Structures are given as C-alpha cells and as structure tokens.
Amino acid sequence: MKLLIKNGTIVNAADSFTGDVLIAHGKIAAVWKRGEENKDATADETVDASGLLVLPGAIDAHVHFELPFGNIASADDFYAGTRAAACGAVTTIIDFVTPDKGESLMEAFTIRKKAAEEKSCVDYGFHMSLPFVTDNVMEEMDSAVSAGMSSFKVFMTYAFRVSDNEFFRTLSRCKELGALTMVHAEAHDELTALKSEFIASGKTDSWHHYKSRPESVETFGVRRAIELAAKAGAPLYIVHLASAGGMAEVEEARRYGQIVYAETCPQYLHFTSGVYRRGDGQNFVCSPPIKGKHSQKALWRGIKNGGISTVATDHCPFTLAQKAKGKADFTKTPNGVMGTENLFPYMLSEANSGRITFMKAVELCCQNPAKIFGLSDAKGTIAAGKDADIVLYDPNRDYTITQADMHSDVDYTIWEGVALKGYPTRTYLRGCLIYKDGEFLGKRGFGRYLPRHL
C-alpha cells in the first residue's frame, strides 16, 4: 500500500520545511518540498498533516528489557517495553546481551535475540555487555561484530567491573574490530568507601543513595575512561552521563580532538537530586543517581554546544513493590527508572517551549544514535530510501503524563503529573501504523532485528 503524508512540517536534524512524504513497501519513496512538482504522488491513502510536524521515529539506544536483577527482573519484557516505546514515538531500541560467567557471547546472543524476535513491537538491535574480560571473550568479539553487535559495554563499578588493564584491552580490541566501546563510568573505590561509611552509620535512606555516588564519583570515572581511550587511540561512548564534572571532562577531550560521545537521559534533564528526599524517593533510585541543579544546567549546556551526542533512557523499571523493598535501605533498592515512552515527547516538548530547536531534538534522539551505532542507512532521517519510520506530532496539544495513559507493565511512573507542550499523534514503523491518538496498534513480533556495523 502507498501512503502519502501531505502538508506537514518535515523536520530532520539538518533542515525543516513544509512538504509531502510518499511511502511505499515500508520505505520512504520520495520527499517533496512545498511547491515542488509531485505528480507521481498517487497513493492508496492520504493523511493530511497540516499543522503537524513530520519527524523520524526516535531511537532509544539504551534500554534494559527483561533484565535479571538478583532474583527478580525488570518489569517490562520485550513486548511491554517495545509497546511503550511505540506509543512514545520510538521505532527502534537497542538493548543489551549480557553473558553469564562461563557462557559464550554468541550463546547469550542467541537466547536474547529469540526473546526479542518473539515479542518486540519495534525494530531492535543489541549491544554486547562484557561483565568479564578473558582471552576467549577477546577472541569471540569478532563473531559478535559479524552478527551485528558492533558496540561493547564495560563497567567501572559493580561486582563485574573491569580493571584498567581489562578496559584498555577492550578498547584496543574494539579499535581493531572497528567497534565502539561503551562505559558505565563511576569511580568504584570512592563510591564503595562512601557507601560503607553511610551503611555503618545507619544512613541508608534514598537520599544517601545519591550521597554515596555524588558528582565527583562520576567525574573521576569519566576522566579515567577518557584517559584510557586516549592511550588506546580508540573512540569512546559514555552512557547515562549525569554530572557537571563528567560533562566538563567530555568537552575538554572533544576540544582536543578525541572521539568521545556522551549520552544523557531525560530523568537527569528534568529532575534533580531533591527527589531522593521525597517519601517515594526509592522510586527514583538509579545509577548514576539524579544529580543537583548545577549538573542539570551543565547537561543542558552540553546539549546546546554539542558535548552531549545522544539522549536515551536507560529504561529499566521495577514495580512499586520491588522498589519498596529499599525504602529504608537504598542498598536493597533495584536500580532503574522508566522512560522509553517519555523520551521523545519530553525532548520535543522542550523544543516546543523554546529550550532547544526541533532539529536539535531530532539530532539527539534520531540522527545521532543512527550514525553512532550503524543504523543510518535505514533510520534517523526522513529521506528517500530510508525506512518509513515516521512520527506525526501535534505542537498544539497539551498533555499531562499519568500512569493510566502509559503502555508499560509498570504500575507507576516517575513522570506522573509532568506537563508537556505538544504530543505525538501517530507513529509509523516501516510504513505501518503502530500508534494513533493514545492507542497502541502494533503487533507482537513485528519488530525486526537490525544487525549494526559501524
């Protein structure tokens, strides 16, 4: 079926204009600016997008669906998580494969991919997490890249943290393979010392989750990660950047020509550390924690000056009951918050309010993640030949986020009561309508796997 979207304001990262988009066989067949001849634009269905923005589908490049956490798992499986994504104008997600100790990378990939292909409602890819670094892992990374996982994540904290030597080996191996190293950058020794101190003195409320991982913990971690990447001569992607100090380290490295990409998340852009003093502070527990106002302002400056390359969510929610286990002891709180349904609407609302431009929102949520993670042949831009992942957005619709209107399996949202200016009205995935005016219209298993090569 051919679909023609007419008279909308088409917004890409590089340009914005009034025009028409012709879709055929799941692809964008043609794009015309107003006044250009489009005599070939015959269609089986025509949608009048007058007064609406026509945007590329967003890419949430950092989610955790069905993530095991001790003896529980994150509340959204691949179906619920991608259903929520679709209703938030996200048409592509990138999740993680995390092998168990002794399990091969490719065995873990096969299991994870099977779960996604049976349930996913939007297109999906995978990063490969490396909770351990061995000679066998270094060897098998080649197979992972061949299978389309061209990004590898390491952690500088937690029980599965890497040593400097292991981190350097990973960076060097990724450089050799043409892959990208991602890092959770927090200084393990400092946060461990602070955490132990607070536990010993009985300071275990949610506020002390933040106090055990203050801005300096991330700043030191980011600095060390950048130093190791510079020594390896390898590109680096820093996930969920939250602090002013970390932002300054990224900007300094980029000024000297180092290839460092920084991702931040909407929870860091909207909330501040004061949420941990609330009665429901445990619901906001994530790592790194939400920081102070100074850091929030630095992240917005980073967005405007290009220091922040992408905005993604780190979507990893747990239920109220699961979170409540840590109300009096932050060490028992499962880490993670929701956001994939809120990512693009929130960033577009900030654009609609004048904080950034709509083109910048598309750059951060669509074009840049497509470029960085090897999806730009098909995703991230409205142009002929790309997948017809298209969002219609009404800038004049006022919308207040409530749990009742969300499409996740989680029984609350940290975004409750947040007012947005403008909201998506339709989402198309490869030309198929999967969301319309608050209703999910997609199908379980319709998402396809996207092998990525940088």
Short mmCIF file of C-alpha atoms in Angstrom, two decimals:
data_model
loop_
_atom_site.label_atom_id
_atom_site.label_comp_id
_atom_site.label_asym_id
_atom_site.label_seq_id
_atom_site.Cartn_x
_atom_site.Cartn_y
_atom_site.Cartn_z
CA MET A 1 0.00 0.00 0.00
CA LYS A 2 1.19 3.50 -0.82
CA LEU A 3 0.71 6.18 1.82
CA LEU A 4 1.03 9.92 1.23
CA ILE A 5 1.55 12.27 4.16
CA LYS A 6 0.79 15.79 2.93
CA ASN A 7 1.27 19.37 4.07
CA GLY A 8 3.22 18.66 7.24
CA THR A 9 6.34 20.41 8.51
CA ILE A 10 9.09 17.85 7.89
CA VAL A 11 11.86 18.10 10.48
CA ASN A 12 15.30 16.49 10.18
CA ALA A 13 18.43 17.32 12.13
CA ALA A 14 19.75 19.47 9.28
CA ASP A 15 16.62 21.08 7.85
CA SER A 16 12.93 21.78 8.27
CA PHE A 17 10.38 22.53 5.57
CA THR A 18 6.73 22.10 4.63
CA GLY A 19 6.20 19.23 2.25
CA ASP A 20 4.93 15.74 1.47
CA VAL A 21 6.26 12.24 2.12
CA LEU A 22 5.40 9.26 -0.08
CA ILE A 23 5.71 5.79 1.48
CA ALA A 24 5.75 2.52 -0.45
CA HIS A 25 6.71 -1.02 0.57
CA GLY A 26 7.80 0.12 4.03
CA LYS A 27 10.27 2.67 2.67
CA ILE A 28 10.21 6.40 2.05
CA ALA A 29 9.77 6.56 -1.72
CA ALA A 30 10.02 10.33 -2.11
CA VAL A 31 10.03 13.62 -0.20
CA TRP A 32 8.85 16.86 -1.76
CA LYS A 33 9.08 20.41 -0.52
CA ARG A 34 6.02 22.63 -0.91
CA GLY A 35 5.94 23.99 -4.42
CA GLU A 36 7.90 21.13 -5.93
CA GLU A 37 6.13 19.05 -8.54
CA ASN A 38 4.92 15.74 -7.13
CA LYS A 39 2.77 14.40 -9.95
CA ASP A 40 3.83 10.82 -9.18
CA ALA A 41 2.44 11.02 -5.67
CA THR A 42 -0.52 8.74 -6.18
CA ALA A 43 -1.40 6.82 -3.05
CA ASP A 44 -3.90 4.35 -1.63
CA GLU A 45 -4.26 6.52 1.45
CA THR A 46 -3.56 10.19 2.07
CA VAL A 47 -3.03 11.73 5.50
CA ASP A 48 -3.32 15.49 5.82
CA ALA A 49 -0.62 16.59 8.27
CA SER A 50 -1.43 20.30 8.12
CA GLY A 51 -0.39 21.91 11.39
CA LEU A 52 1.64 18.86 12.41
CA LEU A 53 5.35 18.11 12.48
CA VAL A 54 6.55 15.09 10.50
CA LEU A 55 9.54 13.57 12.29
CA PRO A 56 11.76 10.49 12.03
CA GLY A 57 11.00 7.75 14.55
CA ALA A 58 13.19 8.05 17.63
CA ILE A 59 15.93 5.57 18.53
CA ASP A 60 16.27 4.68 22.20
CA ALA A 61 19.82 3.37 22.18
CA HIS A 62 19.88 2.29 25.83
CA VAL A 63 17.17 0.07 27.31
CA HIS A 64 17.06 -2.97 29.59
CA PHE A 65 14.03 -5.17 28.97
CA GLU A 66 13.71 -8.46 30.87
CA LEU A 67 16.87 -7.61 32.80
CA PRO A 68 17.63 -10.00 35.69
CA PHE A 69 18.40 -8.25 38.97
CA GLY A 70 19.19 -10.82 41.63
CA ASN A 71 16.10 -12.99 41.97
CA ILE A 72 13.81 -10.52 40.15
CA ALA A 73 13.72 -8.94 36.70
CA SER A 74 12.89 -5.52 35.29
CA ALA A 75 9.15 -5.09 34.97
CA ASP A 76 8.92 -4.73 31.17
CA ASP A 77 9.60 -7.66 28.89
CA PHE A 78 10.33 -7.11 25.21
CA TYR A 79 6.61 -6.88 24.41
CA ALA A 80 5.60 -4.39 27.11
CA GLY A 81 8.77 -2.35 26.72
CA THR A 82 8.53 -2.00 22.96
CA ARG A 83 4.77 -1.37 23.18
CA ALA A 84 5.57 1.58 25.46
CA ALA A 85 8.34 2.67 23.07
CA ALA A 86 5.98 2.63 20.10
CA CYS A 87 3.46 4.78 21.97
CA GLY A 88 6.23 7.26 22.70
CA ALA A 89 7.26 7.58 19.04
CA VAL A 90 10.31 5.31 19.45
CA THR A 91 10.57 2.97 16.47
CA THR A 92 13.97 1.40 17.27
CA ILE A 93 15.52 0.28 20.54
CA ILE A 94 18.97 -1.10 21.34
CA ASP A 95 19.07 -3.47 24.31
CA PHE A 96 21.97 -5.47 25.75
CA VAL A 97 23.23 -9.03 25.64
CA THR A 98 24.89 -9.87 28.96
CA PRO A 99 26.53 -13.32 29.11
CA ASP A 100 26.67 -15.23 32.37
CA LYS A 101 30.08 -16.26 33.61
CA GLY A 102 31.20 -19.23 31.50
CA GLU A 103 28.61 -18.57 28.80
CA SER A 104 29.88 -17.63 25.36
CA LEU A 105 28.96 -14.29 23.83
CA MET A 106 27.17 -15.93 20.93
CA GLU A 107 25.21 -18.35 23.14
CA ALA A 108 23.93 -15.39 25.13
CA PHE A 109 23.10 -13.52 21.92
CA THR A 110 21.07 -16.41 20.52
CA ILE A 111 18.93 -16.62 23.67
CA ARG A 112 18.41 -12.86 23.88
CA LYS A 113 17.58 -12.48 20.20
CA LYS A 114 14.97 -15.25 20.38
CA ALA A 115 13.19 -13.47 23.22
CA ALA A 116 13.16 -10.20 21.29
CA GLU A 117 12.06 -11.60 17.94
CA GLU A 118 9.06 -13.31 19.53
CA LYS A 119 7.85 -10.21 21.37
CA SER A 120 9.28 -6.96 20.02
CA CYS A 121 6.82 -4.48 18.51
CA VAL A 122 9.52 -2.14 17.16
CA ASP A 123 12.84 -2.76 15.44
CA TYR A 124 15.73 -3.65 17.69
CA GLY A 125 19.46 -4.21 17.95
CA PHE A 126 21.86 -5.25 20.69
CA HIS A 127 24.98 -4.00 22.40
CA MET A 128 27.19 -6.68 23.95
CA SER A 129 27.96 -6.23 27.65
CA LEU A 130 31.26 -7.66 28.88
CA PRO A 131 30.87 -8.49 32.58
CA PHE A 132 34.18 -10.33 32.37
CA VAL A 133 37.17 -9.95 30.05
CA THR A 134 39.16 -13.06 29.14
CA ASP A 135 41.23 -14.25 26.20
CA ASN A 136 38.20 -16.23 24.98
CA VAL A 137 36.00 -13.15 25.15
CA MET A 138 38.55 -11.10 23.22
CA GLU A 139 38.60 -13.77 20.53
CA GLU A 140 34.82 -14.12 20.34
CA MET A 141 34.23 -10.38 19.95
CA ASP A 142 34.93 -10.88 16.24
CA SER A 143 31.89 -13.17 15.97
CA ALA A 144 29.74 -10.67 17.84
CA VAL A 145 30.67 -7.93 15.36
CA SER A 146 29.89 -10.26 12.44
CA ALA A 147 26.45 -10.87 13.99
CA GLY A 148 25.77 -7.13 14.03
CA MET A 149 26.77 -6.17 17.57
CA SER A 150 29.34 -3.50 16.93
CA SER A 151 29.30 -1.92 20.39
CA PHE A 152 30.63 -3.40 23.65
CA LYS A 153 29.86 -2.14 27.13
CA VAL A 154 32.08 -2.37 30.20
CA PHE A 155 31.50 -1.24 33.78
CA MET A 156 33.92 0.57 36.07
CA THR A 157 31.91 -0.41 39.15
CA TYR A 158 29.75 -3.27 40.49
CA ALA A 159 30.97 -6.83 41.12
CA PHE A 160 31.58 -7.27 37.38
CA ARG A 161 33.69 -4.13 36.96
CA VAL A 162 36.74 -4.26 34.73
CA SER A 163 40.28 -3.40 35.78
CA ASP A 164 42.18 -0.67 33.93
CA ASN A 165 44.06 -3.37 32.06
CA GLU A 166 40.84 -5.14 31.03
CA PHE A 167 39.29 -1.85 29.98
CA PHE A 168 42.35 -1.00 27.89
CA ARG A 169 42.28 -4.46 26.25
CA THR A 170 38.62 -3.94 25.35
CA LEU A 171 39.27 -0.50 23.88
CA SER A 172 42.18 -1.82 21.83
CA ARG A 173 40.21 -4.83 20.59
CA CYS A 174 37.24 -2.66 19.63
CA LYS A 175 39.56 -0.35 17.71
CA GLU A 176 40.96 -3.37 15.87
CA LEU A 177 37.45 -4.62 15.00
CA GLY A 178 36.02 -1.23 14.04
CA ALA A 179 33.67 -1.38 17.02
CA LEU A 180 32.77 1.08 19.76
CA THR A 181 33.46 0.76 23.50
CA MET A 182 30.71 1.94 25.83
CA VAL A 183 31.33 2.55 29.51
CA HIS A 184 29.43 2.98 32.75
CA ALA A 185 31.89 5.42 34.29
CA GLU A 186 31.87 5.70 38.08
CA ALA A 187 34.88 5.53 40.39
CA HIS A 188 34.36 2.27 42.25
CA ASP A 189 36.71 2.82 45.19
CA GLU A 190 35.26 6.21 46.14
CA LEU A 191 31.63 5.13 45.93
CA THR A 192 32.39 1.92 47.83
CA ALA A 193 34.04 3.91 50.63
CA LEU A 194 31.15 6.37 50.85
CA LYS A 195 28.56 3.60 50.72
CA SER A 196 30.31 1.67 53.51
CA GLU A 197 30.52 4.79 55.65
CA PHE A 198 26.80 5.52 55.33
CA ILE A 199 25.79 1.93 55.98
CA ALA A 200 27.97 1.80 59.10
CA SER A 201 26.32 4.96 60.45
CA GLY A 202 22.78 3.82 59.60
CA LYS A 203 22.29 6.40 56.84
CA THR A 204 20.51 4.15 54.36
CA ASP A 205 17.56 6.22 53.12
CA SER A 206 17.23 7.08 49.44
CA TRP A 207 18.96 10.43 49.91
CA HIS A 208 22.13 8.59 50.80
CA HIS A 209 22.00 6.64 47.56
CA TYR A 210 22.72 10.00 45.94
CA LYS A 211 25.23 10.98 48.63
CA SER A 212 27.15 7.73 48.12
CA ARG A 213 27.50 8.50 44.40
CA PRO A 214 27.94 12.29 44.25
CA GLU A 215 29.11 14.23 41.22
CA SER A 216 32.78 13.53 41.96
CA VAL A 217 32.30 9.76 41.66
CA GLU A 218 31.22 10.11 38.05
CA THR A 219 33.73 12.86 37.28
CA PHE A 220 36.69 10.67 38.33
CA GLY A 221 35.27 7.71 36.43
CA VAL A 222 34.74 9.68 33.22
CA ARG A 223 38.23 11.19 33.46
CA ARG A 224 39.86 7.78 33.81
CA ALA A 225 37.80 6.29 30.99
CA ILE A 226 38.81 9.13 28.68
CA GLU A 227 42.46 8.74 29.62
CA LEU A 228 42.42 5.02 28.79
CA ALA A 229 40.60 5.64 25.50
CA ALA A 230 43.20 8.26 24.57
CA LYS A 231 46.04 5.83 25.27
CA ALA A 232 44.33 3.18 23.14
CA GLY A 233 43.55 5.69 20.38
CA ALA A 234 40.00 4.34 20.41
CA PRO A 235 36.58 6.03 20.31
CA LEU A 236 34.52 6.01 23.50
CA TYR A 237 30.81 6.25 24.28
CA ILE A 238 29.88 7.24 27.84
CA VAL A 239 26.43 6.03 28.85
CA HIS A 240 23.98 7.97 31.06
CA LEU A 241 26.19 10.98 31.79
CA ALA A 242 24.70 12.85 34.74
CA SER A 243 27.24 15.27 36.25
CA ALA A 244 28.70 18.69 35.54
CA GLY A 245 32.21 17.38 36.18
CA GLY A 246 31.76 14.49 33.78
CA MET A 247 30.37 16.89 31.19
CA ALA A 248 33.45 19.11 31.56
CA GLU A 249 35.76 16.12 31.05
CA VAL A 250 33.94 15.16 27.85
CA GLU A 251 34.03 18.70 26.50
CA GLU A 252 37.75 19.02 27.24
CA ALA A 253 38.55 15.76 25.45
CA ARG A 254 36.47 16.74 22.43
CA ARG A 255 38.21 20.12 22.23
CA TYR A 256 41.48 18.24 21.78
CA GLY A 257 40.00 16.12 19.00
CA GLN A 258 39.36 12.92 20.93
CA ILE A 259 36.36 10.91 19.73
CA VAL A 260 34.15 10.82 22.82
CA TYR A 261 30.38 10.54 22.65
CA ALA A 262 28.26 11.32 25.70
CA GLU A 263 24.71 10.10 26.26
CA THR A 264 22.42 11.59 28.87
CA CYS A 265 18.90 10.66 29.93
CA PRO A 266 15.67 12.62 30.32
CA GLN A 267 15.50 11.92 34.08
CA TYR A 268 18.75 13.85 34.52
CA LEU A 269 17.46 16.72 32.40
CA HIS A 270 14.15 17.13 34.25
CA PHE A 271 14.59 16.05 37.88
CA THR A 272 17.23 16.94 40.47
CA SER A 273 18.63 15.12 43.49
CA GLY A 274 15.88 16.55 45.68
CA VAL A 275 13.66 13.67 44.55
CA TYR A 276 15.61 11.41 46.92
CA ARG A 277 14.26 13.37 49.89
CA ARG A 278 10.68 12.59 48.87
CA GLY A 279 8.61 9.90 50.53
CA ASP A 280 8.77 7.90 47.31
CA GLY A 281 12.47 8.61 46.77
CA GLN A 282 13.22 4.92 46.27
CA ASN A 283 11.25 5.04 43.01
CA PHE A 284 13.91 7.38 41.56
CA VAL A 285 16.88 5.21 42.53
CA CYS A 286 19.08 4.63 39.50
CA SER A 287 22.82 4.66 38.94
CA PRO A 288 24.30 7.09 38.42
CA PRO A 289 21.71 8.84 40.59
CA ILE A 290 19.95 12.02 39.52
CA LYS A 291 22.27 14.92 40.38
CA GLY A 292 21.96 18.50 41.61
CA LYS A 293 20.75 21.58 39.75
CA HIS A 294 24.28 22.61 38.79
CA SER A 295 24.79 19.33 36.96
CA GLN A 296 21.41 19.57 35.29
CA LYS A 297 22.27 23.00 33.91
CA ALA A 298 25.63 21.69 32.66
CA LEU A 299 23.90 18.88 30.77
CA TRP A 300 21.57 21.32 29.03
CA ARG A 301 24.59 23.44 28.08
CA GLY A 302 26.21 20.27 26.74
CA ILE A 303 23.15 19.60 24.63
CA LYS A 304 23.26 23.08 23.15
CA ASN A 305 27.01 23.12 22.46
CA GLY A 306 27.26 19.57 21.11
CA GLY A 307 29.02 17.96 24.08
CA ILE A 308 26.03 15.64 24.51
CA SER A 309 25.65 13.46 21.43
CA THR A 310 22.53 11.46 22.27
CA VAL A 311 19.64 11.28 24.70
CA ALA A 312 18.46 7.79 25.65
CA THR A 313 16.61 6.42 28.66
CA ASP A 314 18.39 3.53 30.39
CA HIS A 315 14.80 2.23 30.70
CA CYS A 316 14.93 -0.39 33.46
CA PRO A 317 11.85 -0.07 35.67
CA PHE A 318 10.75 -2.15 38.62
CA THR A 319 7.34 -2.34 40.27
CA LEU A 320 6.27 -0.37 43.32
CA ALA A 321 6.53 -3.50 45.45
CA GLN A 322 10.02 -4.24 44.17
CA LYS A 323 11.15 -0.65 44.79
CA ALA A 324 9.54 -0.57 48.25
CA LYS A 325 12.00 -3.20 49.47
CA GLY A 326 14.61 -0.46 49.51
CA LYS A 327 12.56 2.32 51.08
CA ALA A 328 14.60 2.21 54.29
CA ASP A 329 17.78 0.77 52.78
CA PHE A 330 18.97 2.01 49.40
CA THR A 331 21.29 -0.99 49.05
CA LYS A 332 18.18 -3.16 48.63
CA THR A 333 16.53 -0.96 46.00
CA PRO A 334 16.67 -2.36 42.46
CA ASN A 335 18.35 0.26 40.28
CA GLY A 336 16.42 1.71 37.38
CA VAL A 337 13.63 4.00 36.21
CA MET A 338 11.24 4.08 33.27
CA GLY A 339 11.35 6.46 30.33
CA THR A 340 11.20 4.96 26.83
CA GLU A 341 7.61 6.18 26.33
CA ASN A 342 8.57 9.63 27.60
CA LEU A 343 11.90 10.21 25.83
CA PHE A 344 10.84 11.78 22.54
CA PRO A 345 7.67 13.53 23.81
CA TYR A 346 9.73 15.16 26.57
CA MET A 347 12.53 16.34 24.27
CA LEU A 348 10.02 17.61 21.71
CA SER A 349 8.14 19.45 24.44
CA GLU A 350 11.38 21.15 25.48
CA ALA A 351 11.84 22.14 21.84
CA ASN A 352 8.24 23.34 21.63
CA SER A 353 8.86 25.51 24.68
CA GLY A 354 11.94 27.05 23.05
CA ARG A 355 14.69 25.49 25.14
CA ILE A 356 16.17 23.77 22.09
CA THR A 357 15.11 23.54 18.46
CA PHE A 358 13.06 20.73 16.99
CA MET A 359 16.03 19.98 14.74
CA LYS A 360 18.23 19.55 17.82
CA ALA A 361 15.69 17.14 19.34
CA VAL A 362 15.78 15.08 16.13
CA GLU A 363 19.59 15.20 16.11
CA LEU A 364 19.82 13.86 19.67
CA CYS A 365 17.06 11.24 19.50
CA CYS A 366 17.13 10.15 15.86
CA GLN A 367 20.06 11.12 13.64
CA ASN A 368 22.99 10.86 16.07
CA PRO A 369 22.13 7.45 17.54
CA ALA A 370 21.61 6.19 13.98
CA LYS A 371 25.03 7.49 12.92
CA ILE A 372 26.95 6.44 16.01
CA PHE A 373 25.52 2.92 16.18
CA GLY A 374 25.49 1.99 12.50
CA LEU A 375 21.80 2.45 11.65
CA SER A 376 21.94 5.49 9.40
CA ASP A 377 21.37 3.54 6.19
CA ALA A 378 17.78 2.98 7.26
CA LYS A 379 16.99 5.07 10.33
CA GLY A 380 17.22 8.54 11.81
CA THR A 381 16.24 10.79 8.90
CA ILE A 382 13.24 11.40 6.66
CA ALA A 383 14.74 10.87 3.21
CA ALA A 384 14.10 8.72 0.16
CA GLY A 385 15.32 5.17 0.64
CA LYS A 386 15.10 5.16 4.45
CA ASP A 387 12.70 3.02 6.44
CA ALA A 388 9.31 4.72 6.72
CA ASP A 389 9.61 5.24 10.48
CA ILE A 390 7.62 8.42 10.81
CA VAL A 391 6.02 10.34 13.66
CA LEU A 392 3.25 12.91 13.39
CA TYR A 393 3.44 15.42 16.22
CA ASP A 394 0.84 18.00 17.26
CA PRO A 395 2.66 21.00 18.76
CA ASN A 396 -0.62 22.49 19.99
CA ARG A 397 -1.76 19.57 22.11
CA ASP A 398 -1.33 19.95 25.85
CA TYR A 399 -0.56 16.66 27.57
CA THR A 400 0.00 15.66 31.19
CA ILE A 401 1.74 12.34 31.82
CA THR A 402 -0.19 9.92 34.01
CA GLN A 403 0.37 6.25 34.73
CA ALA A 404 -3.15 5.48 33.48
CA ASP A 405 -2.16 6.59 29.97
CA MET A 406 1.19 4.80 29.82
CA HIS A 407 1.65 1.50 27.95
CA SER A 408 4.32 -0.15 30.09
CA ASP A 409 3.67 -3.02 32.52
CA VAL A 410 4.99 -0.87 35.39
CA ASP A 411 2.41 0.21 37.96
CA TYR A 412 3.65 3.80 38.41
CA THR A 413 5.72 6.41 36.61
CA ILE A 414 8.26 8.87 37.96
CA TRP A 415 6.88 11.19 35.27
CA GLU A 416 3.42 11.39 36.91
CA GLY A 417 1.94 14.89 36.53
CA VAL A 418 4.67 16.28 34.25
CA ALA A 419 3.02 18.62 31.75
CA LEU A 420 4.19 18.53 28.12
CA LYS A 421 3.59 21.05 25.38
CA GLY A 422 2.72 19.04 22.27
CA TYR A 423 2.43 15.28 21.82
CA PRO A 424 2.77 12.61 19.10
CA THR A 425 -0.49 11.64 17.42
CA ARG A 426 0.73 8.86 15.11
CA THR A 427 3.73 6.56 14.80
CA TYR A 428 4.55 4.52 11.69
CA LEU A 429 7.09 1.69 11.68
CA ARG A 430 8.20 0.78 8.17
CA GLY A 431 5.02 2.36 6.87
CA CYS A 432 2.67 0.51 9.24
CA LEU A 433 0.62 2.50 11.74
CA ILE A 434 1.55 1.23 15.21
CA TYR A 435 0.20 4.08 17.36
CA LYS A 436 -2.63 6.56 16.95
CA ASP A 437 -4.05 9.07 19.42
CA GLY A 438 -3.18 7.17 22.58
CA GLU A 439 -3.90 3.69 21.23
CA PHE A 440 -1.32 1.04 20.52
CA LEU A 441 -1.95 -0.57 17.11
CA GLY A 442 1.23 -2.59 16.68
CA LYS A 443 1.78 -6.32 16.88
CA ARG A 444 3.90 -8.61 18.99
CA GLY A 445 6.85 -9.86 16.96
CA PHE A 446 6.54 -7.23 14.20
CA GLY A 447 9.90 -5.70 15.15
CA ARG A 448 12.90 -6.90 13.18
CA TYR A 449 16.49 -7.42 14.24
CA LEU A 450 18.91 -4.79 12.98
CA PRO A 451 22.50 -6.00 12.60
CA ARG A 452 24.74 -2.99 13.02
CA HIS A 453 28.18 -2.34 11.52
CA LEU A 454 29.92 0.93 12.25
#
